[in-house]
Short mmCIF file of C-alpha atoms and ligand atoms in Angstrom, two decimals:
data_model
loop_
_atom_site.label_atom_id
_atom_site.label_comp_id
_atom_site.label_asym_id
_atom_site.label_seq_id
_atom_site.Cartn_x
_atom_site.Cartn_y
_atom_site.Cartn_z
CA MET A 1 17.97 0.05 -6.45
CA ARG A 2 14.52 -0.23 -5.17
CA LYS A 3 12.28 2.34 -6.65
CA THR A 4 9.87 5.03 -4.42
CA LEU A 5 6.69 4.41 -4.01
CA ILE A 6 4.12 6.92 -3.12
CA ALA A 7 0.52 5.79 -2.87
CA GLY A 8 -2.55 6.64 -2.26
CA ASN A 9 -5.38 5.37 -0.49
CA TRP A 10 -8.48 6.82 -1.14
CA LYS A 11 -10.55 4.40 1.04
CA MET A 12 -14.46 4.94 0.38
CA ASN A 13 -14.13 8.35 -0.95
CA PHE A 14 -15.01 10.13 -3.76
CA THR A 15 -17.74 9.78 -6.81
CA VAL A 16 -16.62 9.36 -10.42
CA THR A 17 -17.97 13.28 -10.83
CA GLU A 18 -15.29 13.91 -8.15
CA ALA A 19 -12.79 11.49 -9.38
CA GLU A 20 -13.18 13.75 -12.03
CA SER A 21 -13.01 17.05 -10.91
CA PHE A 22 -9.73 15.53 -8.65
CA PHE A 23 -8.03 14.29 -11.73
CA LYS A 24 -8.62 17.78 -13.93
CA SER A 25 -6.48 19.49 -11.25
CA PHE A 26 -4.06 17.07 -10.79
CA LYS A 27 -0.84 17.83 -12.40
CA ILE A 28 2.89 16.56 -12.22
CA GLN A 29 5.99 16.80 -13.33
CA LYS A 30 7.36 13.42 -14.22
CA LYS A 31 9.91 12.38 -11.51
CA GLU A 32 12.54 9.34 -12.52
CA GLY A 33 12.76 6.71 -10.02
CA VAL A 34 9.60 7.67 -7.93
CA GLU A 35 6.29 5.29 -8.97
CA LEU A 36 3.23 7.29 -7.94
CA LEU A 37 -0.03 5.42 -7.57
CA PHE A 38 -3.09 6.13 -7.04
CA CYS A 39 -6.02 3.05 -5.32
CA PRO A 40 -9.15 4.68 -5.65
CA PRO A 41 -12.27 2.82 -4.93
CA PHE A 42 -13.18 0.37 -7.75
CA THR A 43 -16.41 2.02 -8.83
CA ASP A 44 -13.70 4.89 -9.48
CA ILE A 45 -10.98 2.70 -11.18
CA PRO A 46 -12.72 3.41 -14.73
CA ILE A 47 -12.50 7.45 -15.05
CA THR A 48 -9.15 7.07 -13.07
CA ARG A 49 -7.82 5.27 -16.10
CA PHE A 50 -9.28 7.20 -18.10
CA PHE A 51 -6.69 10.22 -16.74
CA LEU A 52 -4.03 8.40 -15.70
CA GLU A 53 -3.70 6.10 -18.92
CA ARG A 54 -1.63 8.89 -20.82
CA SER A 55 0.71 9.36 -17.77
CA SER A 56 3.40 7.60 -16.36
CA ILE A 57 1.25 7.88 -13.08
CA LEU A 58 -0.40 4.47 -12.17
CA TRP A 59 -3.43 2.99 -10.66
CA GLY A 60 -4.78 -0.30 -8.86
CA ALA A 61 -7.09 -1.05 -6.27
CA GLN A 62 -7.92 -1.50 -2.57
CA ASN A 63 -8.57 -4.80 -2.41
CA VAL A 64 -9.66 -8.24 -4.45
CA TYR A 65 -11.33 -11.82 -3.46
CA PRO A 66 -8.63 -14.44 -4.07
CA GLU A 67 -11.35 -16.50 -6.55
CA ASP A 68 -10.87 -15.81 -10.29
CA ASN A 69 -14.91 -16.05 -10.77
CA GLY A 70 -17.17 -17.78 -8.91
CA ALA A 71 -20.24 -17.40 -6.29
CA PHE A 72 -19.30 -14.58 -4.28
CA THR A 73 -21.51 -12.28 -4.39
CA GLY A 74 -20.49 -8.39 -3.88
CA GLU A 75 -16.38 -9.62 -4.64
CA ILE A 76 -14.07 -8.23 -7.20
CA SER A 77 -11.41 -10.88 -8.65
CA ALA A 78 -7.89 -10.24 -9.66
CA PRO A 79 -8.20 -10.52 -13.55
CA MET A 80 -11.62 -8.02 -13.46
CA LEU A 81 -8.42 -5.38 -12.00
CA LYS A 82 -5.86 -6.43 -14.23
CA ASP A 83 -8.46 -5.98 -16.60
CA LEU A 84 -8.85 -2.60 -15.62
CA GLY A 85 -4.94 -2.06 -15.52
CA CYS A 86 -4.68 -1.92 -12.14
CA SER A 87 -0.86 -2.36 -11.63
CA TYR A 88 -1.00 -3.29 -7.64
CA VAL A 89 -3.45 -4.05 -4.87
CA ILE A 90 -3.71 -3.12 -1.49
CA CYS A 91 -4.01 -6.05 0.53
CA GLY A 92 -5.35 -6.35 4.42
CA HIS A 93 -5.59 -2.82 5.42
CA SER A 94 -6.00 -2.74 9.23
CA GLU A 95 -9.52 -1.07 8.31
CA ARG A 96 -10.51 -4.81 6.63
CA ARG A 97 -8.57 -6.52 9.70
CA GLN A 98 -10.67 -4.99 12.15
CA ILE A 99 -14.04 -3.65 10.38
CA LEU A 100 -14.87 -6.82 8.59
CA GLY A 101 -12.44 -9.74 10.64
CA GLU A 102 -9.95 -10.27 7.25
CA SER A 103 -8.16 -12.41 9.05
CA ASP A 104 -4.15 -13.08 8.10
CA GLU A 105 -4.65 -16.32 6.32
CA LEU A 106 -7.40 -14.42 3.95
CA VAL A 107 -4.86 -12.30 3.37
CA ALA A 108 -2.13 -14.21 2.25
CA ARG A 109 -4.75 -15.76 -0.23
CA LYS A 110 -5.05 -11.97 -1.76
CA VAL A 111 -0.92 -11.52 -1.94
CA LYS A 112 -1.17 -14.80 -4.19
CA ALA A 113 -3.59 -13.98 -6.21
CA VAL A 114 -2.35 -10.76 -6.75
CA LEU A 115 0.16 -11.88 -7.58
CA SER A 116 -0.34 -14.79 -9.81
CA HIS A 117 -1.99 -11.86 -11.88
CA ASP A 118 0.80 -10.34 -12.59
CA MET A 119 0.45 -6.90 -10.23
CA ILE A 120 1.64 -6.04 -6.90
CA PRO A 121 0.57 -6.47 -3.86
CA ILE A 122 1.09 -3.81 -1.08
CA LEU A 123 0.33 -5.44 1.84
CA CYS A 124 -0.27 -3.81 5.53
CA VAL A 125 0.51 -4.67 8.78
CA GLY A 126 0.58 -3.00 12.21
CA GLU A 127 0.09 -3.19 16.01
CA THR A 128 -2.54 -1.33 17.51
CA GLY A 129 -1.70 1.09 20.49
CA GLU A 130 -2.74 -1.52 23.21
CA GLU A 131 -0.14 -3.95 21.88
CA ARG A 132 2.59 -0.66 21.21
CA LYS A 133 2.15 -0.58 24.85
CA GLU A 134 2.26 -4.40 25.92
CA GLY A 135 5.06 -4.46 23.18
CA GLN A 136 3.80 -7.12 21.12
CA THR A 137 4.54 -4.78 17.95
CA GLU A 138 7.19 -7.18 16.38
CA GLU A 139 5.41 -10.79 17.69
CA ARG A 140 1.90 -8.52 15.61
CA ILE A 141 3.78 -7.83 12.78
CA GLY A 142 5.86 -10.93 12.54
CA SER A 143 3.23 -12.54 12.61
CA GLU A 144 0.97 -10.57 10.01
CA ILE A 145 4.24 -11.21 7.58
CA ARG A 146 5.25 -14.46 7.39
CA THR A 147 1.74 -16.10 7.08
CA ALA A 148 1.60 -13.51 4.12
CA LEU A 149 4.97 -14.96 2.90
CA PHE A 150 4.99 -18.80 3.66
CA GLU A 151 3.12 -20.23 0.04
CA LEU A 152 5.26 -17.40 -1.88
CA SER A 153 8.29 -18.70 -3.64
CA LYS A 154 11.54 -16.11 -3.01
CA GLU A 155 11.07 -14.76 -6.06
CA GLU A 156 6.95 -13.90 -5.46
CA ALA A 157 7.88 -12.71 -1.87
CA ALA A 158 10.64 -10.18 -3.50
CA LYS A 159 7.65 -8.52 -5.11
CA VAL A 160 5.56 -7.44 -2.36
CA VAL A 161 5.50 -4.10 -1.26
CA ILE A 162 4.62 -4.02 2.67
CA ALA A 163 3.57 -1.32 4.46
CA TYR A 164 3.90 -0.72 7.39
CA GLU A 165 0.55 1.08 9.02
CA PRO A 166 0.55 1.65 13.01
CA ILE A 167 -3.03 1.09 13.26
CA TRP A 168 -3.21 3.96 15.63
CA ALA A 169 -0.82 6.80 13.33
CA ILE A 170 -3.82 6.23 10.96
CA GLY A 171 -5.94 9.13 10.36
CA SER A 172 -5.03 10.08 13.85
CA GLY A 173 -2.67 12.85 13.03
CA LYS A 174 -0.14 11.70 15.12
CA ALA A 175 2.02 10.31 12.46
CA ALA A 176 4.98 7.73 14.27
CA THR A 177 8.52 8.92 14.38
CA PRO A 178 10.90 8.53 11.71
CA GLU A 179 13.34 6.66 13.45
CA GLY A 180 10.78 4.42 14.99
CA ALA A 181 9.19 3.77 11.83
CA GLU A 182 12.79 2.43 10.50
CA GLU A 183 13.74 0.38 13.54
CA ILE A 184 10.08 -1.57 12.30
CA ALA A 185 11.08 -1.25 8.66
CA VAL A 186 14.73 -2.95 9.48
CA PHE A 187 12.36 -5.65 11.96
CA ILE A 188 10.35 -5.81 8.48
CA ARG A 189 13.35 -7.27 6.65
CA LYS A 190 14.68 -9.45 8.91
CA THR A 191 11.43 -11.31 9.30
CA VAL A 192 11.00 -11.15 5.26
CA LYS A 193 15.50 -12.51 5.19
CA GLU A 194 14.38 -15.26 7.57
CA THR A 195 11.06 -15.96 5.45
CA ALA A 196 12.45 -15.54 2.13
CA GLY A 197 16.09 -14.99 2.37
CA LYS A 198 18.75 -12.01 1.84
CA LYS A 199 17.74 -11.54 -1.80
CA ALA A 200 14.14 -11.20 -1.31
CA SER A 201 15.11 -8.78 1.91
CA GLU A 202 16.93 -6.85 0.18
CA GLU A 203 14.47 -6.21 -2.92
CA VAL A 204 11.56 -6.32 -1.08
CA ARG A 205 9.40 -2.42 -0.74
CA ILE A 206 8.72 -0.76 2.42
CA LEU A 207 6.33 1.64 2.67
CA TYR A 208 5.43 4.26 5.87
CA GLY A 209 2.20 5.26 6.62
CA GLY A 210 0.18 6.86 9.53
CA SER A 211 -0.91 10.42 9.09
CA VAL A 212 1.46 11.14 6.29
CA ASN A 213 1.78 15.18 5.05
CA GLY A 214 3.66 17.50 2.82
CA ASP A 215 5.26 18.16 6.19
CA ASN A 216 6.38 14.85 7.09
CA MET A 217 6.77 13.00 4.33
CA SER A 218 10.63 13.53 3.64
CA HIS A 219 11.49 12.78 7.15
CA PHE A 220 10.32 9.03 6.55
CA LEU A 221 12.05 8.97 3.16
CA LYS A 222 15.56 9.73 4.12
CA GLN A 223 15.31 6.38 5.98
CA LYS A 224 17.43 3.99 4.96
CA ASP A 225 14.54 1.01 5.20
CA ILE A 226 11.84 3.10 4.00
CA ASP A 227 11.42 2.99 0.47
CA GLY A 228 8.19 5.22 0.03
CA ALA A 229 4.42 6.09 1.73
CA LEU A 230 1.06 4.66 1.87
CA ILE A 231 -1.27 7.73 2.40
CA GLY A 232 -4.90 8.10 3.33
CA GLY A 233 -6.46 11.64 3.99
CA ALA A 234 -3.75 13.82 2.41
CA SER A 235 -3.76 12.00 -0.67
CA LEU A 236 -7.72 13.04 -1.49
CA LYS A 237 -5.95 16.48 -2.21
CA PRO A 238 -4.79 17.20 -5.01
CA GLU A 239 -2.09 19.97 -4.41
CA THR A 240 -1.51 17.76 -1.22
CA MET A 241 -0.50 14.63 -3.06
CA ILE A 242 1.76 17.07 -6.23
CA ASP A 243 3.77 18.51 -3.28
CA ILE A 244 4.25 15.07 -1.60
CA TYR A 245 4.84 13.93 -4.82
CA SER A 246 7.35 16.46 -5.60
CA LYS A 247 9.35 16.28 -2.07
CA ALA A 248 9.81 12.30 -2.88
C1 PEP B 301 -3.93 4.67 5.03
O1 PEP B 301 -5.17 4.21 5.28
O2 PEP B 301 -3.62 3.88 4.59
C2 PEP B 301 -3.56 5.45 6.31
C3 PEP B 301 -2.46 5.79 5.84
O3 PEP B 301 -4.88 6.96 6.71
P1 PEP B 301 -4.21 8.73 6.67
O4 PEP B 301 -2.77 9.16 5.75
O5 PEP B 301 -5.24 9.09 6.54
O6 PEP B 301 -3.22 7.87 8.06
#
């Protein structure tokens, strides 16, 4: 049975003071079988830990560098994140692929580094509006997944969370249709099966991300192959995240 995951990606938002005021007004009733996760900017991880460590809510990071230490100015490693109590790390978010030029190969190294330090990678995949129009969605997503899973054992591949985030839906207010997202989730499972075997394809969790809010969330979760959501903008409002979690 795959556990539902509701993950908030704060992106580059909230100072420590703002994060503190978010968590002061964030109260939920714990639900069995649903994991709730916040991925704040690196600078907010200690204050997030302070507020969440005695709760069932998890925290993680939005990025990682795939070496443990060394001359990589400005980067943060997997052991550093593990030491801060992170459970999950987002790898290959489309904003990093597009703005910072992250390649599929670099993302694959990040996924491996996160798993090697006993955390769970959330591998983001998704097509641009242009690729969608040109009918290249499966080609793009298929290659992102195959590259990321290539160096992993079947057991490691099964642990990866794959977030389908169509780039045209991120921050646009235009979410994919639940049926459209399910169709891609089925393709993702098929790709995992071809790359890492049947067991991994049944165990891998698939999230949908892209303009998820309290109103559309439950339609995505009703889909057979969608196991949760990765939420950007809406995760910055405590009342919206409480609403989303309560509906999950
Ligand atoms: C995201 O950045 O992962 C995301 C899904 O953003 P939004 O929910 O704002 O579309």
